[in-house]
Amino acid sequence: MELEIYHYSLCVSLTLLLFFSFRFLFGKLPDKQIFRQYRISRMLMGIALLDLAANYSVHLFLTPRLAAPINAILMNLCTYWLAVWLFGSALMMLLDKRYVTRKRFIRHIAGWMAYCIVVLILWCYVPSSLLYSIVPILLAAAFCVYAVGVAHKVFATFRKATCKLDNYYSDDAAVYIRWMSVFTYWAIVFGVGQGIFTFVPDRYVYLWIISAIPFYIYLYVSYANYLLMYEHVADAINTYEDKEEYDIENVVENRDRDNGQTISSTTRISKQQEEMLKSNIQK
């Protein structure tokens, strides 16, 4: 491994991650209720970058790739699993505020913790021959499946949001959120690639770290630009969602009313039959 280049690339990436995460977490935003989703999304994205920054810090100061490569691989997979969900949640907060619920968030965090526990158990009890050959491949495959699943949900929600904007505005307003599609494609390459390229020979690792720097810059710039048009996009999406909720409520009310009329009609018929039966008995 080119140790100097490796450390320099880690140092640059770590500096950017810390700066961007600080801006996401503590940067000022307009004090309006409509920016609530955007604020939560930035917070989640800042935590995701801090997660990656912690991983980079371990690599920079302890260099586990040299001392214990298998430990570095397992640590990377655990780090990226959490980052995938945080990235996905941050984007979903901008596209569909109803998706990221407390219950779903806790479930995914519990899944990440279970993944980490499985990694720890395998690291402690699996024989070295399997630990260095089969186990990392299986764990990386599980990570890739999870990352693709989260990305698929983001893409599906992005298409729905695009339709909402096109129906709300006469012009091509969906261009306002198109950066999310580009970012998600990039995130898939970055996330799945992290799971795959964590196995590359040591002398090529710095190339992958350097290639991730434009990804972080694009993320930060996209969020900053999106802030300028967020009110228009959020207003369109919220209006369309409110209309959907209103339509659903009307359907439920009409169904309940129809059911009530059917029940009352049945009751009325039953009473008529009972009166006819009584009159026949009297006769």
Short mmCIF file of C-alpha atoms in Angstrom, two decimals:
data_model
loop_
_atom_site.label_atom_id
_atom_site.label_comp_id
_atom_site.label_asym_id
_atom_site.label_seq_id
_atom_site.Cartn_x
_atom_site.Cartn_y
_atom_site.Cartn_z
CA MET A 1 0.00 0.00 0.00
CA GLU A 2 1.17 3.53 -0.76
CA LEU A 3 0.98 4.48 2.89
CA GLU A 4 1.54 8.23 2.49
CA ILE A 5 -1.09 8.63 -0.22
CA TYR A 6 -3.45 6.46 1.81
CA HIS A 7 -3.09 8.70 4.88
CA TYR A 8 -3.33 11.91 2.86
CA SER A 9 -6.54 10.75 1.16
CA LEU A 10 -8.01 9.76 4.53
CA CYS A 11 -7.03 13.12 6.00
CA VAL A 12 -8.70 15.07 3.18
CA SER A 13 -11.85 12.93 3.29
CA LEU A 14 -12.07 13.15 7.08
CA THR A 15 -11.74 16.94 6.99
CA LEU A 16 -14.55 17.25 4.45
CA LEU A 17 -16.78 14.83 6.35
CA LEU A 18 -16.36 16.70 9.62
CA PHE A 19 -17.00 20.08 7.98
CA PHE A 20 -20.07 18.91 6.05
CA SER A 21 -21.53 17.06 9.02
CA PHE A 22 -21.07 20.14 11.23
CA ARG A 23 -22.85 22.30 8.63
CA PHE A 24 -25.69 19.78 8.30
CA LEU A 25 -26.19 19.51 12.04
CA PHE A 26 -25.67 23.11 13.14
CA GLY A 27 -26.17 25.24 10.02
CA LYS A 28 -28.89 27.89 10.30
CA LEU A 29 -32.20 27.42 8.49
CA PRO A 30 -35.29 29.63 8.10
CA ASP A 31 -37.46 29.43 11.19
CA LYS A 32 -40.57 28.16 9.42
CA GLN A 33 -42.67 25.06 10.03
CA ILE A 34 -42.43 24.05 6.37
CA PHE A 35 -38.67 23.49 6.79
CA ARG A 36 -39.20 20.83 9.47
CA GLN A 37 -38.71 17.90 7.07
CA TYR A 38 -35.68 19.55 5.51
CA ARG A 39 -34.16 20.14 8.95
CA ILE A 40 -34.67 16.50 9.96
CA SER A 41 -33.25 15.33 6.64
CA ARG A 42 -30.12 17.43 7.12
CA MET A 43 -29.72 16.12 10.65
CA LEU A 44 -29.92 12.50 9.44
CA MET A 45 -27.45 13.23 6.66
CA GLY A 46 -25.08 14.87 9.15
CA ILE A 47 -25.23 11.81 11.41
CA ALA A 48 -24.52 9.58 8.40
CA LEU A 49 -21.42 11.63 7.57
CA LEU A 50 -20.31 11.48 11.20
CA ASP A 51 -20.68 7.71 11.03
CA LEU A 52 -18.35 7.63 8.03
CA ALA A 53 -16.01 10.13 9.69
CA ALA A 54 -15.67 7.83 12.72
CA ASN A 55 -14.78 4.97 10.38
CA TYR A 56 -12.19 7.10 8.57
CA SER A 57 -10.71 8.22 11.89
CA VAL A 58 -10.09 4.63 12.94
CA HIS A 59 -8.42 3.91 9.60
CA LEU A 60 -6.32 7.08 9.80
CA PHE A 61 -5.03 6.73 13.35
CA LEU A 62 -4.94 2.93 13.82
CA THR A 63 -4.45 1.69 10.24
CA PRO A 64 -6.29 -1.62 10.73
CA ARG A 65 -5.84 -2.44 7.04
CA LEU A 66 -2.20 -3.17 7.87
CA ALA A 67 -2.54 -4.64 11.37
CA ALA A 68 -5.76 -6.70 10.99
CA PRO A 69 -7.33 -6.60 7.51
CA ILE A 70 -10.28 -8.84 8.38
CA ASN A 71 -11.19 -6.56 11.31
CA ALA A 72 -11.10 -3.56 8.99
CA ILE A 73 -13.43 -5.28 6.51
CA LEU A 74 -15.96 -6.23 9.19
CA MET A 75 -15.86 -2.74 10.69
CA ASN A 76 -16.44 -1.20 7.25
CA LEU A 77 -19.49 -3.37 6.59
CA CYS A 78 -21.07 -2.44 9.93
CA THR A 79 -20.38 1.25 9.29
CA TYR A 80 -21.80 1.23 5.76
CA TRP A 81 -24.96 -0.64 6.83
CA LEU A 82 -25.88 2.19 9.20
CA ALA A 83 -24.87 4.85 6.67
CA VAL A 84 -27.16 3.33 4.01
CA TRP A 85 -30.23 3.61 6.23
CA LEU A 86 -29.36 7.15 7.32
CA PHE A 87 -28.81 8.25 3.71
CA GLY A 88 -32.08 6.63 2.65
CA SER A 89 -34.04 8.11 5.57
CA ALA A 90 -32.67 11.58 4.87
CA LEU A 91 -33.83 11.45 1.24
CA MET A 92 -37.19 9.93 2.15
CA MET A 93 -37.86 12.78 4.56
CA LEU A 94 -37.71 15.14 1.57
CA LEU A 95 -39.90 12.93 -0.64
CA ASP A 96 -42.46 11.41 1.71
CA LYS A 97 -42.70 12.65 5.29
CA ARG A 98 -45.05 9.77 6.22
CA TYR A 99 -42.50 7.05 5.44
CA VAL A 100 -39.87 7.66 8.12
CA THR A 101 -41.89 6.82 11.20
CA ARG A 102 -40.48 6.16 14.64
CA LYS A 103 -41.47 2.50 14.44
CA ARG A 104 -39.78 1.95 11.07
CA PHE A 105 -36.67 3.88 12.13
CA ILE A 106 -36.30 1.81 15.31
CA ARG A 107 -36.82 -1.40 13.31
CA HIS A 108 -33.99 -0.56 10.90
CA ILE A 109 -31.66 0.48 13.72
CA ALA A 110 -32.47 -2.80 15.47
CA GLY A 111 -31.62 -4.59 12.21
CA TRP A 112 -28.27 -2.82 12.09
CA MET A 113 -27.55 -3.78 15.70
CA ALA A 114 -28.47 -7.40 14.92
CA TYR A 115 -26.10 -7.31 11.95
CA CYS A 116 -23.30 -6.00 14.18
CA ILE A 117 -23.98 -8.71 16.77
CA VAL A 118 -23.85 -11.40 14.08
CA VAL A 119 -20.55 -9.95 12.84
CA LEU A 120 -19.16 -9.97 16.39
CA ILE A 121 -20.27 -13.59 17.01
CA LEU A 122 -18.75 -14.76 13.73
CA TRP A 123 -15.52 -12.88 14.49
CA CYS A 124 -15.25 -14.49 17.92
CA TYR A 125 -16.28 -18.08 17.24
CA VAL A 126 -15.79 -18.91 13.56
CA PRO A 127 -12.52 -20.67 12.69
CA SER A 128 -9.87 -18.50 11.08
CA SER A 129 -9.99 -20.37 7.79
CA LEU A 130 -13.68 -19.51 7.30
CA LEU A 131 -13.34 -16.05 8.80
CA TYR A 132 -10.79 -15.06 6.18
CA SER A 133 -12.59 -16.65 3.21
CA ILE A 134 -16.35 -17.23 3.31
CA VAL A 135 -17.73 -15.06 6.14
CA PRO A 136 -16.77 -11.62 4.72
CA ILE A 137 -18.28 -12.54 1.35
CA LEU A 138 -21.59 -13.59 2.94
CA LEU A 139 -21.73 -10.45 5.08
CA ALA A 140 -20.90 -8.25 2.09
CA ALA A 141 -23.65 -9.96 0.06
CA ALA A 142 -26.18 -9.30 2.84
CA PHE A 143 -25.10 -5.67 2.95
CA CYS A 144 -25.47 -5.27 -0.84
CA VAL A 145 -28.99 -6.75 -0.74
CA TYR A 146 -29.97 -4.34 2.02
CA ALA A 147 -28.45 -1.33 0.23
CA VAL A 148 -30.22 -2.15 -3.05
CA GLY A 149 -33.52 -2.57 -1.17
CA VAL A 150 -33.26 0.86 0.45
CA ALA A 151 -32.25 2.44 -2.87
CA HIS A 152 -35.20 0.81 -4.65
CA LYS A 153 -37.60 2.37 -2.13
CA VAL A 154 -36.03 5.79 -2.67
CA PHE A 155 -36.35 5.45 -6.46
CA ALA A 156 -40.00 4.39 -6.23
CA THR A 157 -40.83 7.32 -3.97
CA PHE A 158 -38.87 9.67 -6.22
CA ARG A 159 -41.03 8.67 -9.21
CA LYS A 160 -44.19 9.33 -7.20
CA ALA A 161 -42.88 12.73 -6.08
CA THR A 162 -42.05 13.58 -9.70
CA CYS A 163 -45.63 12.84 -10.73
CA LYS A 164 -46.95 14.99 -7.89
CA LEU A 165 -44.83 17.95 -8.97
CA ASP A 166 -45.75 17.55 -12.63
CA ASN A 167 -49.45 17.50 -11.70
CA TYR A 168 -49.09 20.55 -9.46
CA TYR A 169 -46.98 22.79 -11.69
CA SER A 170 -47.40 23.41 -15.39
CA ASP A 171 -43.66 23.49 -16.07
CA ASP A 172 -41.10 20.77 -15.44
CA ALA A 173 -40.90 21.36 -11.71
CA ALA A 174 -39.62 17.83 -11.13
CA VAL A 175 -36.21 19.11 -12.16
CA TYR A 176 -36.03 20.59 -8.64
CA ILE A 177 -35.68 17.12 -7.10
CA ARG A 178 -33.84 15.40 -9.94
CA TRP A 179 -30.60 15.76 -8.02
CA MET A 180 -31.95 13.14 -5.60
CA SER A 181 -32.11 10.62 -8.42
CA VAL A 182 -28.52 11.40 -9.42
CA PHE A 183 -27.42 11.24 -5.81
CA THR A 184 -29.20 7.91 -5.25
CA TYR A 185 -27.52 6.36 -8.30
CA TRP A 186 -24.21 7.63 -7.01
CA ALA A 187 -25.00 6.38 -3.52
CA ILE A 188 -25.75 2.90 -4.89
CA VAL A 189 -22.40 2.83 -6.65
CA PHE A 190 -20.74 4.22 -3.55
CA GLY A 191 -22.54 1.97 -1.04
CA VAL A 192 -22.48 -1.30 -2.96
CA GLY A 193 -18.99 -0.47 -4.15
CA GLN A 194 -17.88 0.00 -0.56
CA GLY A 195 -19.10 -3.50 0.18
CA ILE A 196 -17.24 -4.90 -2.83
CA PHE A 197 -14.12 -2.79 -2.87
CA THR A 198 -13.47 -3.35 0.80
CA PHE A 199 -11.77 -6.53 -0.46
CA VAL A 200 -9.41 -4.80 -2.91
CA PRO A 201 -5.66 -5.20 -2.36
CA ASP A 202 -4.22 -2.76 0.13
CA ARG A 203 -2.18 -0.85 -2.43
CA TYR A 204 -5.38 0.25 -4.25
CA VAL A 205 -7.51 1.29 -1.28
CA TYR A 206 -6.51 4.95 -1.49
CA LEU A 207 -8.00 5.15 -5.00
CA TRP A 208 -11.42 4.26 -3.66
CA ILE A 209 -11.13 6.77 -0.82
CA ILE A 210 -10.14 9.55 -3.23
CA SER A 211 -12.99 8.66 -5.61
CA ALA A 212 -15.51 9.16 -2.77
CA ILE A 213 -14.53 12.81 -2.23
CA PRO A 214 -16.61 14.13 -5.20
CA PHE A 215 -19.57 12.18 -3.80
CA TYR A 216 -19.43 14.11 -0.51
CA ILE A 217 -19.00 17.44 -2.27
CA TYR A 218 -21.95 16.78 -4.59
CA LEU A 219 -24.10 15.83 -1.59
CA TYR A 220 -23.33 19.05 0.28
CA VAL A 221 -23.76 21.32 -2.75
CA SER A 222 -27.04 19.64 -3.70
CA TYR A 223 -28.51 20.17 -0.24
CA ALA A 224 -27.38 23.80 -0.25
CA ASN A 225 -28.97 24.43 -3.67
CA TYR A 226 -32.14 22.58 -2.75
CA LEU A 227 -32.68 24.93 0.18
CA LEU A 228 -33.30 27.78 -2.31
CA MET A 229 -36.31 26.04 -3.87
CA TYR A 230 -37.45 23.85 -1.00
CA GLU A 231 -40.54 25.89 -0.12
CA HIS A 232 -42.00 25.52 -3.61
CA VAL A 233 -41.32 21.79 -3.78
CA ALA A 234 -42.53 21.08 -0.24
CA ASP A 235 -45.69 23.10 -0.83
CA ALA A 236 -46.48 21.08 -3.95
CA ILE A 237 -45.81 17.70 -2.33
CA ASN A 238 -47.71 18.57 0.88
CA THR A 239 -50.68 19.91 -1.08
CA TYR A 240 -50.86 16.75 -3.15
CA GLU A 241 -50.56 14.53 -0.05
CA ASP A 242 -53.30 16.50 1.71
CA LYS A 243 -55.51 16.04 -1.34
CA GLU A 244 -54.83 12.29 -1.29
CA GLU A 245 -55.72 12.12 2.41
CA TYR A 246 -58.89 14.14 1.76
CA ASP A 247 -59.90 11.78 -1.06
CA ILE A 248 -59.27 8.74 1.13
CA GLU A 249 -61.36 10.22 3.95
CA ASN A 250 -64.22 10.89 1.52
CA VAL A 251 -64.05 7.32 0.23
CA VAL A 252 -64.16 5.96 3.79
CA GLU A 253 -67.06 8.24 4.74
CA ASN A 254 -69.04 7.29 1.64
CA ARG A 255 -68.39 3.60 2.29
CA ASP A 256 -69.50 3.93 5.91
CA ARG A 257 -72.59 5.88 4.85
CA ASP A 258 -73.45 3.27 2.24
CA ASN A 259 -72.98 0.51 4.80
CA GLY A 260 -75.21 2.40 7.22
CA GLN A 261 -77.93 2.79 4.61
CA THR A 262 -77.71 -0.90 3.78
CA ILE A 263 -78.02 -1.84 7.45
CA SER A 264 -80.98 0.49 7.99
CA SER A 265 -82.69 -0.87 4.85
CA THR A 266 -82.14 -4.44 6.05
CA THR A 267 -83.53 -3.52 9.46
CA ARG A 268 -86.57 -1.89 7.88
CA ILE A 269 -87.24 -4.96 5.75
CA SER A 270 -86.86 -7.22 8.79
CA LYS A 271 -89.43 -5.17 10.72
CA GLN A 272 -91.91 -5.37 7.82
CA GLN A 273 -91.48 -9.13 7.67
CA GLU A 274 -92.04 -9.37 11.43
CA GLU A 275 -95.28 -7.34 11.20
CA MET A 276 -96.54 -9.49 8.33
CA LEU A 277 -95.78 -12.63 10.35
CA LYS A 278 -97.68 -11.27 13.35
CA SER A 279 -100.71 -10.39 11.23
CA ASN A 280 -100.73 -13.86 9.69
CA ILE A 281 -100.61 -15.43 13.15
CA GLN A 282 -103.51 -13.28 14.31
CA LYS A 283 -105.55 -14.28 11.28
#
